[in-house]
Tab-separated table of C-alpha atoms in Angstrom:
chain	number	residue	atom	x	y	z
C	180	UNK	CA	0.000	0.000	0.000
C	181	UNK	CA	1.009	3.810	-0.599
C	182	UNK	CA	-0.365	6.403	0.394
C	183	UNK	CA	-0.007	10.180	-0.420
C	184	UNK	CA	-2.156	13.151	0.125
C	185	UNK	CA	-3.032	16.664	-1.930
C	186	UNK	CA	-4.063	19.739	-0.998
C	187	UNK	CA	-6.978	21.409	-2.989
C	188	UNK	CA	-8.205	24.861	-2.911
C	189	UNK	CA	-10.761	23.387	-0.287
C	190	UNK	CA	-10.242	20.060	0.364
C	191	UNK	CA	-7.188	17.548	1.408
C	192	UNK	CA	-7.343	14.584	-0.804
C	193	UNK	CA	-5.517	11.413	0.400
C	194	UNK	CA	-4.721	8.981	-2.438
C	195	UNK	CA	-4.119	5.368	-1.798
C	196	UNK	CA	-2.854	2.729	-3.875
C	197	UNK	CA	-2.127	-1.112	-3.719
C	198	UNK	CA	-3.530	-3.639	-0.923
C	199	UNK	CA	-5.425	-2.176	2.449
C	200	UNK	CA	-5.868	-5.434	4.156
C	201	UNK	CA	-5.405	-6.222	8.014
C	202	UNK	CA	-1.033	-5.493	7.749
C	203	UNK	CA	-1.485	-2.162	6.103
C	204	UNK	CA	-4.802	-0.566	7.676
C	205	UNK	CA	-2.828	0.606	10.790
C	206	UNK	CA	-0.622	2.928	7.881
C	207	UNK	CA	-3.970	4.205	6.802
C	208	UNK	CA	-5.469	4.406	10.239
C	209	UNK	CA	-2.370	6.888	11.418
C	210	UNK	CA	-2.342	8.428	8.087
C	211	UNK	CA	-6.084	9.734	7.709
C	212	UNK	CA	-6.805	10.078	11.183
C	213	UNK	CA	-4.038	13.271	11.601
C	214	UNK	CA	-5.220	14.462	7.764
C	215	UNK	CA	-8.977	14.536	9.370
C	216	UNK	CA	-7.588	16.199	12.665
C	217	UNK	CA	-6.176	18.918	10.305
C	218	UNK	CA	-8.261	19.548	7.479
C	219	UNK	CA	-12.129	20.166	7.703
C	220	UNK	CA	-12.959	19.044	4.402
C	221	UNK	CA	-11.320	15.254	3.013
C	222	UNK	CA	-11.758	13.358	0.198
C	223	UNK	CA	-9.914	9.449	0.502
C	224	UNK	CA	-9.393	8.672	-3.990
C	225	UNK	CA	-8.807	5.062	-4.517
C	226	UNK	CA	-8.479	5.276	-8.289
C	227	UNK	CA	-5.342	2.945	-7.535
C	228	UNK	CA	-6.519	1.129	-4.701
C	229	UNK	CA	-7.098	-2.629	-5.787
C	230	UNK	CA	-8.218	-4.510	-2.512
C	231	UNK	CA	-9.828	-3.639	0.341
C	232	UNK	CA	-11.183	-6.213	3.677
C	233	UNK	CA	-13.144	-5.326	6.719
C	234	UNK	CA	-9.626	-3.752	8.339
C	235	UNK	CA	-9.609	-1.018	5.722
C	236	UNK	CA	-13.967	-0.392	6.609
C	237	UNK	CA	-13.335	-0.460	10.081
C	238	UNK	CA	-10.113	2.652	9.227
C	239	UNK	CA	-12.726	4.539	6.809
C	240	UNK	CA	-15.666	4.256	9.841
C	241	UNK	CA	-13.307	5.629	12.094
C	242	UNK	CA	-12.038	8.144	9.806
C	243	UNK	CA	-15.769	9.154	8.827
C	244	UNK	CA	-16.435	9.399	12.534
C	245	UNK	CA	-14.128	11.205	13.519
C	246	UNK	CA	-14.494	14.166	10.609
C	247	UNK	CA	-18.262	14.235	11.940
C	248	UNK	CA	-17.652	14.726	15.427
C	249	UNK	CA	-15.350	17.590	14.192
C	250	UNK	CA	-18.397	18.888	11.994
C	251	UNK	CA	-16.213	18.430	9.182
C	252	UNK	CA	-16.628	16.919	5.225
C	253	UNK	CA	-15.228	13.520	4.409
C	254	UNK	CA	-15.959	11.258	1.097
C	255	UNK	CA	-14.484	8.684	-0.723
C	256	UNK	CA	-14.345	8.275	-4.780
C	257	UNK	CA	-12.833	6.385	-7.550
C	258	UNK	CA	-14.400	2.937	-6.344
C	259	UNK	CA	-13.453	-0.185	-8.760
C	260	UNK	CA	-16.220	-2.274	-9.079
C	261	UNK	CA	-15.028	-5.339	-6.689
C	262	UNK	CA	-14.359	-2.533	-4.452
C	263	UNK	CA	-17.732	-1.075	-4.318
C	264	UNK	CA	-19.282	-4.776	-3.558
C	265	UNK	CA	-17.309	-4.731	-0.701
C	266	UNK	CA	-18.905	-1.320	0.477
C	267	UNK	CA	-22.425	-2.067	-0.349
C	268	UNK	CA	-22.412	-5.555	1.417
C	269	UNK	CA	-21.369	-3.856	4.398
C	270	UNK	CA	-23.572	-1.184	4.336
C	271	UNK	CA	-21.533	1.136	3.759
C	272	UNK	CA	-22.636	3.765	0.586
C	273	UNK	CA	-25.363	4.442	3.020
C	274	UNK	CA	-23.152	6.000	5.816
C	275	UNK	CA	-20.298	7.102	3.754
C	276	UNK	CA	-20.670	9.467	0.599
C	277	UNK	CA	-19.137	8.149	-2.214
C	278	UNK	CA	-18.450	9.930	-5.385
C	279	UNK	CA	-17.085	8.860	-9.320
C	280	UNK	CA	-13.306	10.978	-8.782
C	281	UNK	CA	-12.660	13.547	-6.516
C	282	UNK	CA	-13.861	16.829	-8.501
C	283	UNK	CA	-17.049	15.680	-7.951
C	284	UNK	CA	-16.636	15.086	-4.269
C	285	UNK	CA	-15.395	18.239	-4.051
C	286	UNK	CA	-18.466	20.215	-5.461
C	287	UNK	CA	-20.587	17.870	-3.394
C	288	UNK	CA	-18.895	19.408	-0.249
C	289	UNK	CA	-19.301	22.818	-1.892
C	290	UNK	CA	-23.455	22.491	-2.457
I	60	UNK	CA	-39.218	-30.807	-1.513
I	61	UNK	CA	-35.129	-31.759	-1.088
I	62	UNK	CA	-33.336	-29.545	-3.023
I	63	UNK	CA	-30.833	-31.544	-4.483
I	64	UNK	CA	-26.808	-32.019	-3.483
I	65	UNK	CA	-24.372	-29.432	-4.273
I	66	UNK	CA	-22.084	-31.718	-7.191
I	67	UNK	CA	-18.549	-30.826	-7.594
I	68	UNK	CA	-18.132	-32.493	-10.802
I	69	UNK	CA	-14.069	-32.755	-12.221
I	70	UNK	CA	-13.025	-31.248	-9.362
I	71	UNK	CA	-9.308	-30.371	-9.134
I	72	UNK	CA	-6.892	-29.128	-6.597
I	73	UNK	CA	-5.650	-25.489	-7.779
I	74	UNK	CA	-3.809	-24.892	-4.937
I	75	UNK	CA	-2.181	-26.458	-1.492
I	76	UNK	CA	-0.898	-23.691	0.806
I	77	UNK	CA	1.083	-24.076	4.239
I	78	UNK	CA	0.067	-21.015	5.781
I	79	UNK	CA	2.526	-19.774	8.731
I	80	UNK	CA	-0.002	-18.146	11.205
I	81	UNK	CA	0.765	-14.365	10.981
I	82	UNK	CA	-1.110	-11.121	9.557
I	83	UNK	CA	2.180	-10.621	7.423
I	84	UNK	CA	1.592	-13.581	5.573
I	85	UNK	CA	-1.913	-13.285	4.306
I	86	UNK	CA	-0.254	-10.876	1.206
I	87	UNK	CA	1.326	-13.374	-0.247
I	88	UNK	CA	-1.041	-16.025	0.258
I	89	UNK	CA	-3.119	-13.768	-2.042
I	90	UNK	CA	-0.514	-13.093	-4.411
I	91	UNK	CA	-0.661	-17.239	-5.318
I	92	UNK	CA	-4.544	-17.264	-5.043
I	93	UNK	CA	-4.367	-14.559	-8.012
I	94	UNK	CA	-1.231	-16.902	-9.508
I	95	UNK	CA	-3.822	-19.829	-9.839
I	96	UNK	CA	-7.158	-17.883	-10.979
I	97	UNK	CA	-5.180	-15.930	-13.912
I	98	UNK	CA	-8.717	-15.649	-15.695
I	99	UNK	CA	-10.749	-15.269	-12.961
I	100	UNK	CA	-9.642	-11.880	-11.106
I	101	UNK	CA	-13.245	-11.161	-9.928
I	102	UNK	CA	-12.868	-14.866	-8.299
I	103	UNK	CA	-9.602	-14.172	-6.823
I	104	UNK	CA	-10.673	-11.285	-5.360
I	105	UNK	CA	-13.781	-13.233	-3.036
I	106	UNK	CA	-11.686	-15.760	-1.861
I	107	UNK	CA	-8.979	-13.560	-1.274
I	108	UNK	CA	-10.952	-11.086	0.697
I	109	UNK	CA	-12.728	-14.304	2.519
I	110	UNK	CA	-9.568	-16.202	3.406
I	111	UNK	CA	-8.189	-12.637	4.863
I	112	UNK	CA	-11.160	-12.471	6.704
I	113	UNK	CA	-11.398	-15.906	8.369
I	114	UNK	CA	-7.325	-16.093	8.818
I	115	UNK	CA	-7.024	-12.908	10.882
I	116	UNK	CA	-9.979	-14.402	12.979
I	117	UNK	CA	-8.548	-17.665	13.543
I	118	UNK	CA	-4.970	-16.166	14.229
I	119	UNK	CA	-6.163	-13.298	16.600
I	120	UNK	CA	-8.568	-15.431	18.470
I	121	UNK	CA	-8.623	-19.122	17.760
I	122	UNK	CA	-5.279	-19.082	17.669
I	123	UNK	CA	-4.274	-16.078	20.129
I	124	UNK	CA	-2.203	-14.754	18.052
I	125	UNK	CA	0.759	-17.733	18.219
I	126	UNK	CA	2.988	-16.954	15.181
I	127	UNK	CA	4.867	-20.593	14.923
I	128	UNK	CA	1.257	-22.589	13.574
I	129	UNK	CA	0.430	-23.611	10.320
I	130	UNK	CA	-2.777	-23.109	8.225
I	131	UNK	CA	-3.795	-25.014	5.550
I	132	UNK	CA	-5.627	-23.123	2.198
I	133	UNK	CA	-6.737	-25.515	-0.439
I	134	UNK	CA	-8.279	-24.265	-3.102
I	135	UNK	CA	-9.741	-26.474	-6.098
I	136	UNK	CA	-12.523	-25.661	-8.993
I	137	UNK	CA	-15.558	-27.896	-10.395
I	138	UNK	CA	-17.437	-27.489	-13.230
I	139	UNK	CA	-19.545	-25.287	-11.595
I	140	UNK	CA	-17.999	-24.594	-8.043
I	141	UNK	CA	-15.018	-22.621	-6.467
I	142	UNK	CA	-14.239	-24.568	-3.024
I	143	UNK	CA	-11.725	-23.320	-0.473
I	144	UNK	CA	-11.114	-25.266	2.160
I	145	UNK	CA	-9.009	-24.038	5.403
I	146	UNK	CA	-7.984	-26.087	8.284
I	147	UNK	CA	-6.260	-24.759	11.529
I	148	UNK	CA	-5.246	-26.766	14.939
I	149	UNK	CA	-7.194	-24.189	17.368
I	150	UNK	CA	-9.764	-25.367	19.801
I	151	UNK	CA	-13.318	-25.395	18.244
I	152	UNK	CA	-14.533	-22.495	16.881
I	153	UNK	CA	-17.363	-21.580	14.335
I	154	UNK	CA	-17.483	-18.225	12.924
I	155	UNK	CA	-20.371	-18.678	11.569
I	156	UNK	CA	-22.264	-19.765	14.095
I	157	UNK	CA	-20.783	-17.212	16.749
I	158	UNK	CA	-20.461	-13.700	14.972
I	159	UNK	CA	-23.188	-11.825	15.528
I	160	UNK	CA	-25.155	-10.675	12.447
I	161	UNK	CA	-24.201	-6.656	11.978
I	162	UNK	CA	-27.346	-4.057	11.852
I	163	UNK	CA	-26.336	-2.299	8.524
I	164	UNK	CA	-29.103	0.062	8.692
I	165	UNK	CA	-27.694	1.958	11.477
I	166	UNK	CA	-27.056	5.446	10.885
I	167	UNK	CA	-23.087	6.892	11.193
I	168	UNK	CA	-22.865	7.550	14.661
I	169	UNK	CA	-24.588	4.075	15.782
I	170	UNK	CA	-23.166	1.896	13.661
I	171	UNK	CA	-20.018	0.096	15.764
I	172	UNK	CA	-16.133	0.344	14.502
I	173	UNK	CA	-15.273	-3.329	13.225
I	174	UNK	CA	-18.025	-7.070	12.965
I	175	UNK	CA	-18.126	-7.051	9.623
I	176	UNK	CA	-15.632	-9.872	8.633
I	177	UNK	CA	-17.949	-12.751	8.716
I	178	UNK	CA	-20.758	-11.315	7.491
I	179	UNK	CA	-18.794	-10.461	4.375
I	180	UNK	CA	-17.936	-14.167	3.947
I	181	UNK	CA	-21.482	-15.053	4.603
I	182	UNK	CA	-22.669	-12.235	2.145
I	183	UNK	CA	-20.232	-13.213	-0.777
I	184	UNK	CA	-20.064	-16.979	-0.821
I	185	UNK	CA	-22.636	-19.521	-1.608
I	186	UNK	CA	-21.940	-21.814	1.025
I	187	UNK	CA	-20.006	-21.579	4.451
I	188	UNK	CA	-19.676	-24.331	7.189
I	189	UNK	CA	-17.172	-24.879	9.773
I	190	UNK	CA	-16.205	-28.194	11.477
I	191	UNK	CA	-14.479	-29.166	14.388
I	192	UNK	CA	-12.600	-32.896	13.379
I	193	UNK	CA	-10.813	-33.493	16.676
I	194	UNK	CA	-7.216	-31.603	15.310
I	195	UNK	CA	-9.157	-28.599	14.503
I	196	UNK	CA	-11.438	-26.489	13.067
I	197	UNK	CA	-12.305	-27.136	8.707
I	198	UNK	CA	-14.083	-24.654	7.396
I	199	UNK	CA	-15.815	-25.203	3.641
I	200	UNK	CA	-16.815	-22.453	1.417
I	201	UNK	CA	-18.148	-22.571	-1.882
I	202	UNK	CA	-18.305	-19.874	-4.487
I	203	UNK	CA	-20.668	-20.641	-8.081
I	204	UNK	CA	-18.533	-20.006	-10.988
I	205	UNK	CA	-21.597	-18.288	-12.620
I	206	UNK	CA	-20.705	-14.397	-12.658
């Protein structure tokens, strides 16, 4: 897994590539936990991201948590298809916005 | 009526893996799951995200998280049928049976951090049993190979 993170006009977006299984979701956990701490509005892209198990969910719960109790923004985009299974069997696309790329997130935090 | 038995016709073995029990592993576990379902990605992806799910379990709690045991991942294919079989040596267990079923139509602030593991396995396979044999626990899944 990689992660890196970009700074819009008025949002932080945190890109993440590769494998976010049980061995890399602490990286993530540390990673987007300070990024929500610091920037009211985040977007997570995972154009690049190609797996994901209940260890990453349980990092993007926390994550989505924690930016409400802050009152701040926070959505995910660039789902591949396998991906988005994953999210809808858990229940997730109803608790977590997700969008097609991050421009779009963006003027969903802006509306 | 009976509906009738589940028949794994021309079934053969795809893969035999010695799993050492620790997180670090499960990678490449996954990397020769994809190895041996070169066509299949969509496939390789369930059982991957299903073996990850029930191997953490087993080595965080069945298992206590003792790094020095083996688990075993076979995987083989039917006509019709994905089947992955994994067997441990920790006392009985079912997840199945045990993990309580997740409310998913909580809102954000109710819904609880982590529980979701077996219900994804449940959710994305066909079939899941476990077994206790008297070494330890078997568990069976099976996956149609109708996308």
């Amino acid at each position: 897994m990689h992660i890196t993170d970009e700074t819009l006009t008025d949002a932080q977006v945190v890109h993440v590539s590769g494998r976010l299984d049980s061995t890399t979701s602490p990286l993530l956990e540390q990673y987007l936990l300070s990024v929500v701490e610091s920037h009211p509005r985040v977007i997570v892209d995972f154009t690049r991201l190609d797996y994901i198990s209940s260890a990453g969910l349980r990092v993007l719960l926390m994550a989505a948590k924690k930016s409400r109790a802050r009152s701040g923004a926070f959505a995910l985009c660039a789902l591949k298809p396998a991906l988005r299974e994953v999210f809808e069997i858990s229940g997730f696309l109803s608790i977590i916005a997700v969008h097609p790329d991050a421009e779009s997130a963006r003027q969903a935090f802006s509306s | 009526m009976a509906t009738p038995p589940v028949e794994l016709r021309n079934k053969r073995l795809l893969l035999d893996y010695q799993l050492p029990s620790q997180l670090g592993e499960i990678a490449k576990l996954a990397e020769a799951v994809e190895g041996v379902l070169p066509n299949r990605p969509d496939l390789a992806f369930t059982a991957n995200l299903c073996l990850e799910e029930l191997i953490t379990n087993t080595i965080n709690y069945g298992l206590s998280g003792a790094p020095d045991r083996v688990i075993r991942v076979r995987i083989s294919l039917s006509d019709d049928w994905l089947e992955i079989l994994l067997k441990d040596d920790a006392p009985p267990f079912d997840p199945f049976a045990e993990a309580p079923t997740p409310d998913l139509d909580l809102d954000i602030d109710e819904r609880p951090i982590g529980g979701l593991g077996v219900h994804m396995v449940k959710s994305m396979m066909d079939a899941a049993h476990a077994y206790y044999d008297g070494s330890g626990n078997l568990i069976v899944l099976l996956k149609t190979l109708r996308s």
